[in-house]
Amino acid sequence: MFTLISLPYALDALQPIVSAQTLSFHYGKHLQAYVDNLNKLIAGTEFENMPLEEIVCKSSGAIFNNAGQMLNHNLYFTQFSPVSANNHAPQGVLLDAIVRDFGSLDNFKTEFEQKGTTLFGSGWVWLSVDKEGKLVITQESNAQNPVTKGLRPLLTMDVWEHAYYLDYQNRRAAHLQALWDIINWEEIERRYVA
Ligand code: MN
């Protein structure tokens, strides 16, 4: 049985970038539904006691969609901290790798936002690390996650409309640009060095 993750902050802690209303629907309704659906779908199947990432890599159809969305949202919701926190810039080995692979932090952010803005339909834009240790940005449609391509996901932005429509309506680019102010880069670095 999978359970809903706990948020490492209060529902109103990400305002004004993400409203408490958006978070209450996105986390409390959308993610909860993916968890509940996945538990129903895997009961009595070969996936019942499998780790979540393994289900994402081995399943298809409805099980894949719900497992993928659960994994995506678990990584998404645990990568934020309030605007007032002191961890909204990458440092150390992770900053070095970003400069090495994208030229500069600004270049990385521009490319990441551009990939998120141009992703057609619903999906996710990801920063991952490949098997050679290189950082890569990928666009993933719907419930896809970079683990299915052998990548290790570090950072993501959700471009499904449910992630931003209450606060930003059709202004996806403005939402993505604003999210940098709540990214917890200590958590991203922890994932990078893990
Ligand atoms: Mn979402």
Tab-separated table of C-alpha atoms and ligand atoms in Angstrom:
chain	number	residue	atom	x	y	z
A	1	MET	CA	0.000	0.000	0.000
A	2	PHE	CA	1.326	3.384	-0.960
A	3	THR	CA	0.488	6.420	1.156
A	4	LEU	CA	0.336	10.132	0.467
A	5	ILE	CA	3.683	11.820	1.233
A	6	SER	CA	3.784	14.492	3.920
A	7	LEU	CA	4.552	18.005	2.733
A	8	PRO	CA	7.729	19.481	4.292
A	9	TYR	CA	5.930	22.856	4.630
A	10	ALA	CA	2.442	24.227	5.389
A	11	LEU	CA	-0.232	24.519	2.665
A	12	ASP	CA	0.113	28.322	2.665
A	13	ALA	CA	3.927	28.348	2.900
A	14	LEU	CA	4.599	28.731	-0.843
A	15	GLN	CA	2.476	31.859	-1.289
A	16	PRO	CA	2.467	34.057	-3.292
A	17	ILE	CA	4.185	31.783	-5.857
A	18	VAL	CA	1.769	28.861	-5.318
A	19	SER	CA	-1.461	29.618	-3.467
A	20	ALA	CA	-2.829	27.502	-0.633
A	21	GLN	CA	-5.853	26.831	-2.845
A	22	THR	CA	-3.718	25.432	-5.674
A	23	LEU	CA	-1.688	23.346	-3.235
A	24	SER	CA	-4.762	21.989	-1.486
A	25	PHE	CA	-6.215	20.755	-4.792
A	26	HIS	CA	-2.926	19.682	-6.381
A	27	TYR	CA	-1.563	17.809	-3.357
A	28	GLY	CA	-4.753	16.985	-1.462
A	29	LYS	CA	-6.950	15.980	-4.416
A	30	HIS	CA	-4.837	15.215	-7.519
A	31	LEU	CA	-1.940	13.413	-5.816
A	32	GLN	CA	-4.260	11.670	-3.348
A	33	ALA	CA	-6.290	10.341	-6.292
A	34	TYR	CA	-3.167	8.967	-8.012
A	35	VAL	CA	-2.181	7.184	-4.771
A	36	ASP	CA	-5.671	5.753	-4.236
A	37	ASN	CA	-6.032	4.666	-7.871
A	38	LEU	CA	-2.599	3.012	-7.876
A	39	ASN	CA	-3.363	1.048	-4.710
A	40	LYS	CA	-6.632	-0.241	-6.211
A	41	LEU	CA	-4.991	-1.131	-9.533
A	42	ILE	CA	-2.011	-3.051	-8.132
A	43	ALA	CA	-3.915	-5.028	-5.481
A	44	GLY	CA	-3.377	-8.729	-6.166
A	45	THR	CA	-0.988	-8.117	-9.086
A	46	GLU	CA	2.774	-8.608	-9.571
A	47	PHE	CA	3.193	-4.892	-8.757
A	48	GLU	CA	1.627	-5.065	-5.302
A	49	ASN	CA	4.866	-5.086	-3.274
A	50	MET	CA	7.178	-3.490	-5.849
A	51	PRO	CA	9.016	-0.202	-5.190
A	52	LEU	CA	7.401	2.760	-6.941
A	53	GLU	CA	10.276	3.454	-9.388
A	54	GLU	CA	10.304	-0.193	-10.429
A	55	ILE	CA	6.557	-0.100	-11.124
A	56	VAL	CA	7.092	2.997	-13.290
A	57	CYS	CA	9.816	1.182	-15.269
A	58	LYS	CA	7.910	-2.106	-15.694
A	59	SER	CA	4.213	-1.203	-16.039
A	60	SER	CA	1.992	0.237	-18.754
A	61	GLY	CA	-1.510	1.608	-19.136
A	62	ALA	CA	-3.435	2.766	-16.082
A	63	ILE	CA	-0.922	1.367	-13.575
A	64	PHE	CA	1.901	3.238	-15.301
A	65	ASN	CA	-0.106	6.464	-15.461
A	66	ASN	CA	-0.928	6.475	-11.752
A	67	ALA	CA	2.495	5.229	-10.609
A	68	GLY	CA	4.255	7.749	-12.846
A	69	GLN	CA	2.138	10.597	-11.560
A	70	MET	CA	2.712	9.519	-7.956
A	71	LEU	CA	6.500	9.421	-8.460
A	72	ASN	CA	6.491	12.723	-10.374
A	73	HIS	CA	4.495	14.529	-7.691
A	74	ASN	CA	6.517	13.032	-4.814
A	75	LEU	CA	9.674	14.529	-6.333
A	76	TYR	CA	7.874	17.785	-7.222
A	77	PHE	CA	6.280	18.544	-3.850
A	78	THR	CA	9.433	17.764	-1.838
A	79	GLN	CA	11.647	20.181	-3.818
A	80	PHE	CA	10.123	23.459	-2.551
A	81	SER	CA	10.683	25.765	0.415
A	82	PRO	CA	9.101	29.115	1.355
A	83	VAL	CA	10.238	32.278	-0.433
A	84	SER	CA	11.822	33.431	2.852
A	85	ALA	CA	14.115	30.367	3.009
A	86	ASN	CA	17.806	30.800	2.293
A	87	ASN	CA	18.274	27.948	-0.202
A	88	HIS	CA	16.996	29.248	-3.546
A	89	ALA	CA	20.337	29.186	-5.376
A	90	PRO	CA	22.441	26.133	-6.268
A	91	GLN	CA	25.902	25.964	-4.716
A	92	GLY	CA	29.015	23.819	-4.609
A	93	VAL	CA	29.319	20.732	-6.794
A	94	LEU	CA	25.825	21.128	-8.248
A	95	LEU	CA	26.428	24.733	-9.321
A	96	ASP	CA	29.765	23.632	-10.814
A	97	ALA	CA	27.985	20.917	-12.834
A	98	ILE	CA	25.301	23.356	-14.056
A	99	VAL	CA	27.958	25.823	-15.252
A	100	ARG	CA	29.938	22.978	-16.854
A	101	ASP	CA	26.941	21.565	-18.774
A	102	PHE	CA	24.872	24.711	-19.527
A	103	GLY	CA	27.456	27.509	-19.527
A	104	SER	CA	25.850	29.448	-16.684
A	105	LEU	CA	22.994	29.277	-14.182
A	106	ASP	CA	21.051	31.842	-16.230
A	107	ASN	CA	21.488	29.783	-19.396
A	108	PHE	CA	20.240	26.698	-17.549
A	109	LYS	CA	17.160	28.495	-16.241
A	110	THR	CA	16.363	29.963	-19.665
A	111	GLU	CA	16.627	26.576	-21.371
A	112	PHE	CA	14.612	24.855	-18.625
A	113	GLU	CA	11.809	27.434	-18.812
A	114	GLN	CA	11.826	27.282	-22.618
A	115	LYS	CA	11.481	23.460	-22.568
A	116	GLY	CA	8.619	23.783	-20.075
A	117	THR	CA	6.853	26.482	-22.060
A	118	THR	CA	7.111	24.639	-25.396
A	119	LEU	CA	6.021	21.221	-24.104
A	120	PHE	CA	2.760	20.652	-25.981
A	121	GLY	CA	-0.121	19.505	-23.779
A	122	SER	CA	0.311	18.013	-20.302
A	123	GLY	CA	3.610	16.858	-18.878
A	124	TRP	CA	6.777	17.714	-17.011
A	125	VAL	CA	10.146	19.312	-17.676
A	126	TRP	CA	13.050	17.685	-15.822
A	127	LEU	CA	16.656	18.216	-14.875
A	128	SER	CA	18.298	14.813	-14.545
A	129	VAL	CA	21.766	13.309	-14.393
A	130	ASP	CA	22.748	10.669	-16.946
A	131	LYS	CA	24.936	7.582	-16.449
A	132	GLU	CA	28.090	9.586	-17.283
A	133	GLY	CA	27.237	12.224	-14.685
A	134	LYS	CA	26.145	14.838	-17.223
A	135	LEU	CA	23.140	17.054	-16.467
A	136	VAL	CA	20.345	16.932	-19.040
A	137	ILE	CA	16.969	18.645	-19.482
A	138	THR	CA	14.129	16.546	-20.900
A	139	GLN	CA	10.466	17.060	-21.702
A	140	GLU	CA	8.205	14.227	-20.571
A	141	SER	CA	4.568	13.931	-21.663
A	142	ASN	CA	1.702	13.088	-19.329
A	143	ALA	CA	2.903	10.687	-16.593
A	144	GLN	CA	6.379	9.965	-17.995
A	145	ASN	CA	9.434	10.139	-15.732
A	146	PRO	CA	13.122	10.211	-16.799
A	147	VAL	CA	13.848	6.985	-14.853
A	148	THR	CA	12.368	5.074	-17.793
A	149	LYS	CA	15.238	6.452	-19.941
A	150	GLY	CA	17.938	5.460	-17.440
A	151	LEU	CA	18.231	9.012	-16.087
A	152	ARG	CA	18.205	10.028	-12.413
A	153	PRO	CA	15.689	12.878	-11.893
A	154	LEU	CA	16.742	15.879	-9.775
A	155	LEU	CA	14.346	18.789	-10.377
A	156	THR	CA	11.018	19.143	-12.132
A	157	MET	CA	8.299	21.591	-13.055
A	158	ASP	CA	4.748	20.330	-13.591
A	159	VAL	CA	3.165	21.843	-16.703
A	160	TRP	CA	-0.197	20.139	-16.361
A	161	GLU	CA	-2.732	22.973	-16.205
A	162	HIS	CA	-3.879	21.842	-12.726
A	163	ALA	CA	-0.470	22.981	-11.416
A	164	TYR	CA	-0.969	26.644	-12.306
A	165	TYR	CA	-4.390	27.492	-13.718
A	166	LEU	CA	-5.987	28.748	-10.485
A	167	ASP	CA	-3.112	31.194	-9.901
A	168	TYR	CA	-1.746	32.003	-13.381
A	169	GLN	CA	-4.571	30.958	-15.752
A	170	ASN	CA	-2.994	30.484	-19.216
A	171	ARG	CA	0.324	32.146	-18.261
A	172	ARG	CA	2.434	28.987	-18.027
A	173	ALA	CA	5.701	30.817	-18.719
A	174	ALA	CA	5.084	33.281	-15.868
A	175	HIS	CA	4.374	30.388	-13.498
A	176	LEU	CA	7.556	28.535	-14.441
A	177	GLN	CA	9.657	31.677	-14.067
A	178	ALA	CA	8.160	32.330	-10.610
A	179	LEU	CA	8.899	28.805	-9.344
A	180	TRP	CA	12.651	29.512	-9.077
A	181	ASP	CA	11.849	31.600	-5.985
A	182	ILE	CA	10.664	28.488	-4.091
A	183	ILE	CA	13.063	25.803	-5.375
A	184	ASN	CA	14.926	24.223	-2.452
A	185	TRP	CA	18.371	23.746	-4.018
A	186	GLU	CA	19.679	21.983	-0.889
A	187	GLU	CA	17.214	19.192	-1.687
A	188	ILE	CA	18.227	19.163	-5.378
A	189	GLU	CA	21.907	18.942	-4.359
A	190	ARG	CA	21.074	16.113	-1.931
A	191	ARG	CA	19.509	14.202	-4.849
A	192	TYR	CA	22.504	15.007	-7.072
A	193	VAL	CA	25.162	13.680	-4.703
A	194	ALA	CA	23.084	10.688	-3.538
B	1	MN	MN	0.386	17.841	-11.075
